[in-house]
Short mmCIF file of C-alpha atoms in Angstrom, two decimals:
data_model
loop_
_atom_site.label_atom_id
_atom_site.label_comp_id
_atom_site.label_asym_id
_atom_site.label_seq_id
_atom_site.Cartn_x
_atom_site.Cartn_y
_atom_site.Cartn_z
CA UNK A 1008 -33.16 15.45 -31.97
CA UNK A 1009 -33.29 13.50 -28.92
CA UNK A 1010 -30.53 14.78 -27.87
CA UNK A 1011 -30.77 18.70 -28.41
CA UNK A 1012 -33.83 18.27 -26.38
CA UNK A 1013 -32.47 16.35 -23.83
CA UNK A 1014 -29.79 19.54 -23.60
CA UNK A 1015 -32.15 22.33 -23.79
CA UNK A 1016 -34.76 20.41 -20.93
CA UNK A 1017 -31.46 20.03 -19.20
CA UNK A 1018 -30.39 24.04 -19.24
CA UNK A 1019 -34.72 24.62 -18.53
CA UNK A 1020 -34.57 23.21 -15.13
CA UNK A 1021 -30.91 24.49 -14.38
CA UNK A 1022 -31.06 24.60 -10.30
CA UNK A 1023 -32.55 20.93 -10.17
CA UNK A 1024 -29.51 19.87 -12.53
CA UNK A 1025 -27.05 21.66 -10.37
CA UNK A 1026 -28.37 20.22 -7.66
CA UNK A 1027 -28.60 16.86 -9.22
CA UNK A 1028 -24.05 17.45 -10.98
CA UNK A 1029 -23.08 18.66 -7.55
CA UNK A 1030 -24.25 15.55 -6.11
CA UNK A 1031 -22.62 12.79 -8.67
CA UNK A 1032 -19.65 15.62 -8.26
CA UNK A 1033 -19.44 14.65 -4.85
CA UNK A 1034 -19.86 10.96 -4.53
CA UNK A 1035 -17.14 10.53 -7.50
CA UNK A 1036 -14.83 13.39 -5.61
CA UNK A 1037 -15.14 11.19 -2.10
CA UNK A 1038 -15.18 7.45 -4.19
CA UNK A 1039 -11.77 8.57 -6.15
CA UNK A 1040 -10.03 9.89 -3.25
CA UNK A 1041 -10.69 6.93 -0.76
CA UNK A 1042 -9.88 4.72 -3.68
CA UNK A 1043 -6.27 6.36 -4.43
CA UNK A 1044 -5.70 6.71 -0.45
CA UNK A 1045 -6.68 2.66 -0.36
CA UNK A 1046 -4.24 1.56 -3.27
CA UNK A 1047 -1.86 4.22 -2.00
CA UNK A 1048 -1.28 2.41 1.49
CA UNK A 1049 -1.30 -1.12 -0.11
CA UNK A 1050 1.94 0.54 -2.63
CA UNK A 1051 3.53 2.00 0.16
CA UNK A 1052 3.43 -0.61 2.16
CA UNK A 1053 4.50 -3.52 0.16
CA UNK A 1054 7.12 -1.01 -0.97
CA UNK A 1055 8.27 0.05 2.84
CA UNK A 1056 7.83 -4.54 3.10
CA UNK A 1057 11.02 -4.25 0.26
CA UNK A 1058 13.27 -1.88 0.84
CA UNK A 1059 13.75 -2.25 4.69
CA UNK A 1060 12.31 -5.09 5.28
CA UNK A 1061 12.22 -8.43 3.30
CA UNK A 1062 13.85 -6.98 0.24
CA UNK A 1063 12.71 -8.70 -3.14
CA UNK A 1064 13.35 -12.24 -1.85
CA UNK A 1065 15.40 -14.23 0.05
CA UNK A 1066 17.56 -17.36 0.37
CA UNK A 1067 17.46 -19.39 3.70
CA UNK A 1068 19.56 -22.54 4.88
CA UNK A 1069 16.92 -25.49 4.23
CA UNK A 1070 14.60 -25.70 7.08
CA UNK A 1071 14.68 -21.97 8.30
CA UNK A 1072 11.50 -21.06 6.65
CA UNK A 1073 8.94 -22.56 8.62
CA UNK A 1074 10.25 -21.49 11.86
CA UNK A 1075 11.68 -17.96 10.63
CA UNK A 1076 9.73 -16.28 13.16
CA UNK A 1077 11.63 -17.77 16.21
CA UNK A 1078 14.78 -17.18 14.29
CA UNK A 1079 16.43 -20.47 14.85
CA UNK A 1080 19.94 -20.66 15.57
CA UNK A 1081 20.13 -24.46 14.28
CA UNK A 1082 19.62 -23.46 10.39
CA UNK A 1083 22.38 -21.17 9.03
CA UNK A 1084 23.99 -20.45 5.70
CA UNK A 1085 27.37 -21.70 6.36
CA UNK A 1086 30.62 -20.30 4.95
CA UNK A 1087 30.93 -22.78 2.50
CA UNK A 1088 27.55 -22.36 1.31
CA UNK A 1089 28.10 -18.87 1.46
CA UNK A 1090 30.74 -18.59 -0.79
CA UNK A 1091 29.15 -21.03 -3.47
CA UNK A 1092 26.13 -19.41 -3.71
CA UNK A 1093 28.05 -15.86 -4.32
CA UNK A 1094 29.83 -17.21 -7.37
CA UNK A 1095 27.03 -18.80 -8.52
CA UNK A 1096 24.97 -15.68 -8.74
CA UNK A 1097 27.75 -13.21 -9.86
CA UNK A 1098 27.88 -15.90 -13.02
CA UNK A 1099 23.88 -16.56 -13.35
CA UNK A 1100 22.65 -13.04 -12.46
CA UNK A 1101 25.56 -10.49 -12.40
CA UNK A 1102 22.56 -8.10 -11.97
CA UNK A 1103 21.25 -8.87 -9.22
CA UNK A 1104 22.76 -7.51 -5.74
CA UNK A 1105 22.54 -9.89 -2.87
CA UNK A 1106 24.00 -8.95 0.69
CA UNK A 1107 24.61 -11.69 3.28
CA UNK A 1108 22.75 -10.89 6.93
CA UNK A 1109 22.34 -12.50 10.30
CA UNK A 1110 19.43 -11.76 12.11
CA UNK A 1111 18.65 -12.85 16.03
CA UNK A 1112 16.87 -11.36 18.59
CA UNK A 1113 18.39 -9.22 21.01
CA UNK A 1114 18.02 -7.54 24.09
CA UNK A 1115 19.36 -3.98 25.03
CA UNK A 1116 19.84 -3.34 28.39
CA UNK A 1117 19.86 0.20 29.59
CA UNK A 1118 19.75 2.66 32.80
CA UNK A 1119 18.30 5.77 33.46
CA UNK A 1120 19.54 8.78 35.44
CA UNK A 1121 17.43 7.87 38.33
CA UNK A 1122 19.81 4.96 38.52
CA UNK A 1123 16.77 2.51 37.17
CA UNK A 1124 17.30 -0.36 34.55
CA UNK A 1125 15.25 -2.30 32.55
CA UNK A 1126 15.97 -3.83 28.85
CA UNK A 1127 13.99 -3.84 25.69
CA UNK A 1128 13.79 -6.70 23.17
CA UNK A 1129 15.15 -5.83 19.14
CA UNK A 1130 15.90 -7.66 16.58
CA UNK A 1131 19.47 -7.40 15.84
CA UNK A 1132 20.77 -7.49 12.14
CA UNK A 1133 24.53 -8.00 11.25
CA UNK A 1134 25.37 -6.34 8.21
CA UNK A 1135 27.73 -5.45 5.19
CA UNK A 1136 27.36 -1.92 5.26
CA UNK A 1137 28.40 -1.41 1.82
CA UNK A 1138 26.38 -4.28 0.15
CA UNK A 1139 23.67 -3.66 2.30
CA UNK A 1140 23.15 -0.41 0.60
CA UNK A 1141 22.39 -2.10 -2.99
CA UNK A 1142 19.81 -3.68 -1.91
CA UNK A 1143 17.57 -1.76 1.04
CA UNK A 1144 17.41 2.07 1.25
CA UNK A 1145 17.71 1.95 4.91
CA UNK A 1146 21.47 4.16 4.52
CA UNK A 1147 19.19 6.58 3.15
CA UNK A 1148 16.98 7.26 6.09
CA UNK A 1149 19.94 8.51 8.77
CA UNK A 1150 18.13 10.63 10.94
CA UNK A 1151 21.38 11.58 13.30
CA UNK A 1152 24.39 10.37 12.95
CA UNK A 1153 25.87 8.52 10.44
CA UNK A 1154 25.41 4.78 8.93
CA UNK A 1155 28.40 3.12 10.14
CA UNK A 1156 31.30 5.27 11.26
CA UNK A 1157 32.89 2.56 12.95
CA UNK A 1158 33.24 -1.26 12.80
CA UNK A 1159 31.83 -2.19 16.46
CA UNK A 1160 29.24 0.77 16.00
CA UNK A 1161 25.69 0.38 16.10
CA UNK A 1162 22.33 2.30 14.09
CA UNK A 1163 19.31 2.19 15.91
CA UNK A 1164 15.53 2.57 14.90
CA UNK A 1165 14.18 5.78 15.73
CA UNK A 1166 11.39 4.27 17.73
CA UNK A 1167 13.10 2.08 19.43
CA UNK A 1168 16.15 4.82 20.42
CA UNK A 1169 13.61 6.88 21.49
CA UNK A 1170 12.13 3.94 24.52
CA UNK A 1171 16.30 4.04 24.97
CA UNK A 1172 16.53 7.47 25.74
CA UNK A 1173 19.78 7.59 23.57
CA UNK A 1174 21.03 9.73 20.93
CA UNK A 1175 23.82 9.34 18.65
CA UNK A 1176 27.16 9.01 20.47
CA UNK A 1177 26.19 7.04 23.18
CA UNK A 1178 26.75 3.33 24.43
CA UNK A 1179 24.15 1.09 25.13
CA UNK A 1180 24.54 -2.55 25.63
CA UNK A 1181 23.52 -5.24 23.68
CA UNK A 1182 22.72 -9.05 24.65
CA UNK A 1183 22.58 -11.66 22.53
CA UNK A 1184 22.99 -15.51 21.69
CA UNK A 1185 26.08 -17.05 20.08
CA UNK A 1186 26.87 -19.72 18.82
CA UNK A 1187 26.47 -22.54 20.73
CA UNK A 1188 23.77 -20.78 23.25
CA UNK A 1189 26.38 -18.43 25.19
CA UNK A 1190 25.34 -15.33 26.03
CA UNK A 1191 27.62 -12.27 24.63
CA UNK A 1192 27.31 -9.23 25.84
CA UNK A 1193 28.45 -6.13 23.87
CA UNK A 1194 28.83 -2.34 24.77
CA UNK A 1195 28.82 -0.70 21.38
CA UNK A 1196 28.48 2.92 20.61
CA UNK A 1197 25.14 4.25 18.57
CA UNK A 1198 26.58 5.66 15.81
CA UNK A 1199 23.29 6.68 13.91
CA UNK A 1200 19.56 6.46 14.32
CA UNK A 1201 17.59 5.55 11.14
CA UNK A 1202 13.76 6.62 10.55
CA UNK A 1203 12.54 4.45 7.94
CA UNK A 1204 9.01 4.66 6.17
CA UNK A 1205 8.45 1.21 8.05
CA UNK A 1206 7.20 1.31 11.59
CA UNK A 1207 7.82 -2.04 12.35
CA UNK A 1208 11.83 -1.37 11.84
CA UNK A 1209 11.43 1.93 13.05
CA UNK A 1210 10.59 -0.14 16.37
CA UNK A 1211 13.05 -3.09 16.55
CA UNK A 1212 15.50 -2.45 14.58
CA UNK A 1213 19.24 -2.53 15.64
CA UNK A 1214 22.24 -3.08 13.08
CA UNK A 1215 25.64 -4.02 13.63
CA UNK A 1216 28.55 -4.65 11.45
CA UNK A 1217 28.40 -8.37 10.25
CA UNK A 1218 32.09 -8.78 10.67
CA UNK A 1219 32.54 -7.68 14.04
CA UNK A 1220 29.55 -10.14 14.98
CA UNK A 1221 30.82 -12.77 13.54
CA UNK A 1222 34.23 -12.35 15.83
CA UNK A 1223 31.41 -11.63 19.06
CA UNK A 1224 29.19 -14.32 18.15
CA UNK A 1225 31.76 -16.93 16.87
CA UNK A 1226 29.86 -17.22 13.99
CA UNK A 1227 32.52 -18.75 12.12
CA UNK A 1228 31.05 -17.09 8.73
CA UNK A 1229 27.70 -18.21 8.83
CA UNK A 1230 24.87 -16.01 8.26
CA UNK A 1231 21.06 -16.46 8.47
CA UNK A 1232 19.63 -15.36 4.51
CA UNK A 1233 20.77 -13.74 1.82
CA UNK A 1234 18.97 -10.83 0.47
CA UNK A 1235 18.58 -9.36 -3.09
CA UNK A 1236 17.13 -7.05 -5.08
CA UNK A 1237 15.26 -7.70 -7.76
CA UNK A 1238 14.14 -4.60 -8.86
CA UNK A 1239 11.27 -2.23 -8.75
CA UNK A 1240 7.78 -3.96 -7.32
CA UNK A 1241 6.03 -3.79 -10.56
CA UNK A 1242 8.84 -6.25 -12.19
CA UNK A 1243 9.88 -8.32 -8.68
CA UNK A 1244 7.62 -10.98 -9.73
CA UNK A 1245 8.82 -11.84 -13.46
CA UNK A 1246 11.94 -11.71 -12.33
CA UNK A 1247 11.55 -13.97 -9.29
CA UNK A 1248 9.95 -16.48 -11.27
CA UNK A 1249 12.93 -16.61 -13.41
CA UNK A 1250 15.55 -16.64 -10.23
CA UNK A 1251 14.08 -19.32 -8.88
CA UNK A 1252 13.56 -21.67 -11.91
CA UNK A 1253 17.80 -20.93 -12.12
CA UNK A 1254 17.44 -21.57 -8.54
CA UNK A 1255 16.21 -24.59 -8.24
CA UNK A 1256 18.38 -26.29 -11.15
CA UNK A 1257 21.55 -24.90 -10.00
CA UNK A 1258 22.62 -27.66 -7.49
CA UNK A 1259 22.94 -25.50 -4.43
CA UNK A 1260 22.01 -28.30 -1.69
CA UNK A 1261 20.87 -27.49 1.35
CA UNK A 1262 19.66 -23.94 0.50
CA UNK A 1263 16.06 -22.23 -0.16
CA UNK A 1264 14.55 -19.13 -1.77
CA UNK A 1265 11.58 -16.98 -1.11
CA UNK A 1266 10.01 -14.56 -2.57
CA UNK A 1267 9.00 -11.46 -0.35
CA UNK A 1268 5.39 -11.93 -0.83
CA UNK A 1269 6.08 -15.35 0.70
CA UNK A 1270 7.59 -13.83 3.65
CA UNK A 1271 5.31 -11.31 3.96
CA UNK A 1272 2.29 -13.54 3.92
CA UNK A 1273 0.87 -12.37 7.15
CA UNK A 1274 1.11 -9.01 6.17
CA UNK A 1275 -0.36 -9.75 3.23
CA UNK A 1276 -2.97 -11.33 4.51
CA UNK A 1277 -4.38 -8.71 6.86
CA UNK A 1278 -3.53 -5.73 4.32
CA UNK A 1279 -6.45 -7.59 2.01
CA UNK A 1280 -8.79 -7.94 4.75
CA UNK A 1281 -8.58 -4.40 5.70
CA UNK A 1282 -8.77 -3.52 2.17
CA UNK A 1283 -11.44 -5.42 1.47
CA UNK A 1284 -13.69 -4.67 4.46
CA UNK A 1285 -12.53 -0.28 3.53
CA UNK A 1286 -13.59 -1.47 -0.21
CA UNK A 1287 -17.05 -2.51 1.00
CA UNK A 1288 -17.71 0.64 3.11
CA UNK A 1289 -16.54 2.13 -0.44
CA UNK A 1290 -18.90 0.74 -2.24
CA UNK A 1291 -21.83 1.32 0.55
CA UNK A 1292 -20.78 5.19 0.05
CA UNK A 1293 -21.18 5.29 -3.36
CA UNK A 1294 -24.43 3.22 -3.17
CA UNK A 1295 -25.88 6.08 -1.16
CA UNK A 1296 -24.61 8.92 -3.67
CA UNK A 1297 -26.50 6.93 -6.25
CA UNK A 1298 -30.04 6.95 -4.04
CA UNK A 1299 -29.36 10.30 -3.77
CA UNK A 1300 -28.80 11.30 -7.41
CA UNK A 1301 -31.77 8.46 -8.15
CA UNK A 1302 -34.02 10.31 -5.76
CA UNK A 1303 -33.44 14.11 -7.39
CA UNK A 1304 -34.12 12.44 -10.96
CA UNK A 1305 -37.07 10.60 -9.62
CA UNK A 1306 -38.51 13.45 -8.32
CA UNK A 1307 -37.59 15.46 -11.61
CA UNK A 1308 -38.99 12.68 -13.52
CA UNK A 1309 -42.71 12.93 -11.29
CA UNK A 1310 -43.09 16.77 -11.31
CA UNK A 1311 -42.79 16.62 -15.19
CA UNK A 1312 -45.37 14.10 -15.76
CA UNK A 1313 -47.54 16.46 -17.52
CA UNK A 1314 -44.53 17.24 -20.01
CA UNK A 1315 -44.26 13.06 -20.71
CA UNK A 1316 -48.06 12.77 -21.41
CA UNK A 1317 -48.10 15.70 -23.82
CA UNK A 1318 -45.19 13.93 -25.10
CA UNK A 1319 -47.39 10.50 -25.73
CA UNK A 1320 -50.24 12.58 -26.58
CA UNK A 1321 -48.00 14.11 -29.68
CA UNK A 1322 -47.34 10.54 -31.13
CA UNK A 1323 -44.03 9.92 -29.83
CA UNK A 1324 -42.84 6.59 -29.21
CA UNK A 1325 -42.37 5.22 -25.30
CA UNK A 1326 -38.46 3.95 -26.18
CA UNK A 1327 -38.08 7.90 -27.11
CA UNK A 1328 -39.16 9.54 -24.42
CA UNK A 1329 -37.77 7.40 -22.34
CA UNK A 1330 -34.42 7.31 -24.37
CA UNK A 1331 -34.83 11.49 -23.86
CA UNK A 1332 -35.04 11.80 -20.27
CA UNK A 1333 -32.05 9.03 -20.34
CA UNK A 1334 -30.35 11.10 -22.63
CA UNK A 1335 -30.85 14.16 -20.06
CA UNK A 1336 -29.70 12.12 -17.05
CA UNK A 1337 -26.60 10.90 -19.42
CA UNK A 1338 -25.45 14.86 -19.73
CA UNK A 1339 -26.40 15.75 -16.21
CA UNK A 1340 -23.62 12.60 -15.38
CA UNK A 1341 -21.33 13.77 -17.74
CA UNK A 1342 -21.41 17.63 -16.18
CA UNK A 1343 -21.14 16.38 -12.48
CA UNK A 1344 -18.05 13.72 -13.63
CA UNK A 1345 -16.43 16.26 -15.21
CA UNK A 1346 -16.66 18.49 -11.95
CA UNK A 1347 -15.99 15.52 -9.71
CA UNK A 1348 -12.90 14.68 -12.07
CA UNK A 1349 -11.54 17.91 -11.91
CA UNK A 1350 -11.64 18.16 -8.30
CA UNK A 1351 -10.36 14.95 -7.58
CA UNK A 1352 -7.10 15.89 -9.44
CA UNK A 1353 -5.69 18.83 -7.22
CA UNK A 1354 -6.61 16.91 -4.05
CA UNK A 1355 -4.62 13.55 -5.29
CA UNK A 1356 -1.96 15.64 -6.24
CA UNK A 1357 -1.75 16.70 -2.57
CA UNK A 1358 -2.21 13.64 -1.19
CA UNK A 1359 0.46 12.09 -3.38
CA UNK A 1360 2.64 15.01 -2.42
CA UNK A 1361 2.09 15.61 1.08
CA UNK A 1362 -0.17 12.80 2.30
CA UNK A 1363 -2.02 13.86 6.02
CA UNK A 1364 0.17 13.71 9.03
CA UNK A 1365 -1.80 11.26 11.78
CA UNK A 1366 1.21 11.15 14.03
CA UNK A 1367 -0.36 13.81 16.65
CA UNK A 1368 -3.44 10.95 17.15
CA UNK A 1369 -2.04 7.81 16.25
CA UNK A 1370 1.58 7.81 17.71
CA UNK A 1371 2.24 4.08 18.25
CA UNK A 1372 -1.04 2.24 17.00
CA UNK A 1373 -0.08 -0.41 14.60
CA UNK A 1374 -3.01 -0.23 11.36
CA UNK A 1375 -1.81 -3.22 10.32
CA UNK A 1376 -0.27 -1.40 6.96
CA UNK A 1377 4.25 -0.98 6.50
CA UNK A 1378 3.52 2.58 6.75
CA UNK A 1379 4.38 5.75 8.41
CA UNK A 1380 1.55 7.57 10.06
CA UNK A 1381 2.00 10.30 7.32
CA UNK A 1382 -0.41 8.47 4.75
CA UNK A 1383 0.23 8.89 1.03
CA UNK A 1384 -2.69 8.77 -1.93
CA UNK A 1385 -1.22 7.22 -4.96
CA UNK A 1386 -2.64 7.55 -9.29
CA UNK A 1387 -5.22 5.34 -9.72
CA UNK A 1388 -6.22 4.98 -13.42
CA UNK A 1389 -9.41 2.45 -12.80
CA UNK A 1390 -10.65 4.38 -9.93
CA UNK A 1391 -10.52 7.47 -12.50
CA UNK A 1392 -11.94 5.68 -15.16
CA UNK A 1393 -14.79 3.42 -13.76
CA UNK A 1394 -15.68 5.66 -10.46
CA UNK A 1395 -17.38 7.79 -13.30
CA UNK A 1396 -18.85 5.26 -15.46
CA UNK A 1397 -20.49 3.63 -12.57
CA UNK A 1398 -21.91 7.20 -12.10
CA UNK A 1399 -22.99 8.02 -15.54
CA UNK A 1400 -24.72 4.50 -15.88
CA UNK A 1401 -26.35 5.16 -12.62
CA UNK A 1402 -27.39 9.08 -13.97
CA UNK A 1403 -29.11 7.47 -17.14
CA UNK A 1404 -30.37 4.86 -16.00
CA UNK A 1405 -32.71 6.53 -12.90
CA UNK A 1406 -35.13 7.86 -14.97
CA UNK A 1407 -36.26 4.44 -16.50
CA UNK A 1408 -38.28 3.03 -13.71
CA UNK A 1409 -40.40 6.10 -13.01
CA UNK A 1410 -40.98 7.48 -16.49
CA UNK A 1411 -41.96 3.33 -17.69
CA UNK A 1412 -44.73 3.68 -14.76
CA UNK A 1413 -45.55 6.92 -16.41
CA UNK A 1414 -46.16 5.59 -20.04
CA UNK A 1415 -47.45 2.47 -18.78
CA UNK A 1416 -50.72 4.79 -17.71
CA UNK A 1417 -53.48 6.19 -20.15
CA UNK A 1418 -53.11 9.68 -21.56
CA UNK A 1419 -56.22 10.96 -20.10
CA UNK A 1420 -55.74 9.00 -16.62
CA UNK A 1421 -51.68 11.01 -16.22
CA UNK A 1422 -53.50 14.81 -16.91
CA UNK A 1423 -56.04 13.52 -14.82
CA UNK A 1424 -53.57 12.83 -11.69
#
């Protein structure tokens, strides 16, 4: 009974309950899609951190770790290191794909037809082309060009060809310590230009063919890390756990692994500040949806105090009329989630899909996020499921305060007022 009447009182005043649905529509419409766009660039950007970055983890000559940002030249995988640590993990984990690497800092030098020059700094990475390619997805992202047409070729970032002024086909030249501290110097042609879901690579990135470093550099087979993949980003850290506990009993002196959360720290780091501080403004939103919806029952509640003391004046119980105008706040909720829901699918769709293209007003503004300025939404199952809860308990639960002060008064005293 409670609840028929609740329904019919509900379809009697159908403009305030309108009113009232459109506005929990809203606030769960706005809370799911800044939710999904929130979890969306945390995904995409530990993803873009993966697969052109830090892959799943890495393995560093003891010592290289701590001072991985100045990319020492003093801690390197040596050959023979090299070559032990490849047979021991084609025997321990024949499915995982490693590729050797070294990476140094670089600087390009260039000119300009005005007859200027100047010189940017890059990071250079030397290469295996072909085992490269089982483990990042960087081959995948050749905007012009091609990855690696020739041995003494080079493939540039996009950003970072674009501060060149060069194109695919032309030389630039390339500066760089070898071993030992000499400067080399290298005129190599840009064979391709990559544009990666990763700004940061996008921006600094330069590859070159590990082998024909190692004859520039006199590398004599040493490389800085190994890198592997261990799979998607939902099973990296089982797996990890398990690679390094092999790891760590195999006997391989002298060398480390890390896991790409570990080298991402940083990153990390700031991604959960931002999301936390966008989570709070969240939450602030969604605070003032519920005043609003609060307010409209409140007032709904107060213009219908007649109806509550004819209620009390038929003999019926305070924890029933109060559990009835709960009851009608409950289906009001459920109409304006179901709305809210409803919208919010299309528009996540899209935003999975397509994302929103901020490259016209935020060319070259790092967010702090391993993202391209054309920001993805992602599914969210919790943000679909408790968004709406929070708004049905928040629906039923407006009417108590105001319809208790009702029932707390004489009969006589609320058709009096």
């Amino acid at each position: 009974m409670i609840f028929s009447m609740a329904w019919r009182n509900m379809l009697r005043y159908k403009r305030r309950s309108l009113i009232t649905a459109s506005a929990i529509a809203a606030g769960i419409l706005f809370s799911i899609y800044a939710d999904g766009l929130l979890t969306g660039l945390d995904r995409e950007s530990s993803l873009n951190m993966m697969q052109y970055e830090t892959s799943g983890a890495k393995v560093y000559a003891a010592g290289y770790f701590p001072e991985r940002k100045t990319y020492p030249a003093d801690h390197r995988i040596t050959r023979e290191q090299r070559n032990s640590f490849s047979k021991w993990l084609e025997t321990a984990f024949p499915s995982v794909s490693a590729t050797p690497r070294y990476s140094a800092v670089c600087e390009l030098v260039f000119s300009t037809a005005d007859g200027l020059t100047g010189s940017l700094n890059g990071l250079l990475y030397g290469i295996e082309p072909e085992s490269d390619r089982r483990v990042f997805d960087t081959y995948r992202c050749v905007e012009t060009g091609t990855w690696f047409s020739s041995s003494d070729g080079a493939v540039l970032g996009s950003g970072i060809a674009h501060d060149l002024g060069v194109s695919a086909g032309d030389y630039i030249t390339v500066q760089c310590r070898g071993q030992g501290g000499f400067i080399q110097t290298m005129d190599v042609p840009v064979t391709g230009i990559v544009r990666t879901g990763n700004p940061v690579v996008n921006e600094t990135a330069v590859y070159m063919n590990l082998d024909y470093l190692d004859d520039m550099l006199e590398l004599d087979g040493s490389v800085t890390e190994f890198c592997l993949n261990l799979g998607t980003l939902e099973r990296q850290p089982a797996r990890f756990t398990k690679f390094r506990k092999a790891f760590d009993a195999s006997g391989l002196n002298g060398l480390e692994t890390y896991s790409w959360q570990e080298l991402a720290q940083d990153v990390i780091a700031l991604q959960k500040t931002k999301s936390s501080i966008s989570g709070l403004m969240i939450f602030f939103m969604f605070v003032i949806a519920a005043v609003g919806v609060s307010n409209t029952i409140l007032m709904s509640v107060a213009e219908r105090k007649n109806e509550i003391g004819m209620l009390k004046a038929l003999g019926y119980s305070s924890r029933y009329v109060k559990l009835l105008f709960m009851a009608e706040g409950f289906f009001i909720g459920v109409i304006g989630c179901l709305i809210g829901i409803f919208a919010a699918v299309p528009l996540t769709w899209y935003m999975v899909r397509y994302g929103i293209d901020f490259s016209g007003m935020m060319n070259g503004i790092d967010i702090g996020y391993r993202v391209s300025l054309v920001m993805h939404s992602c599914w969210h199952a919790a943000g679909f499921i408790f968004i709406p809860l929070g708004a049905l308990l928040v629906a039923s639960g407006s009417a108590l305060i105001p319809t208790h002060r009702l029932l707390a008064k004489e009969i006589a005293a609320v058709f009096r007022s």
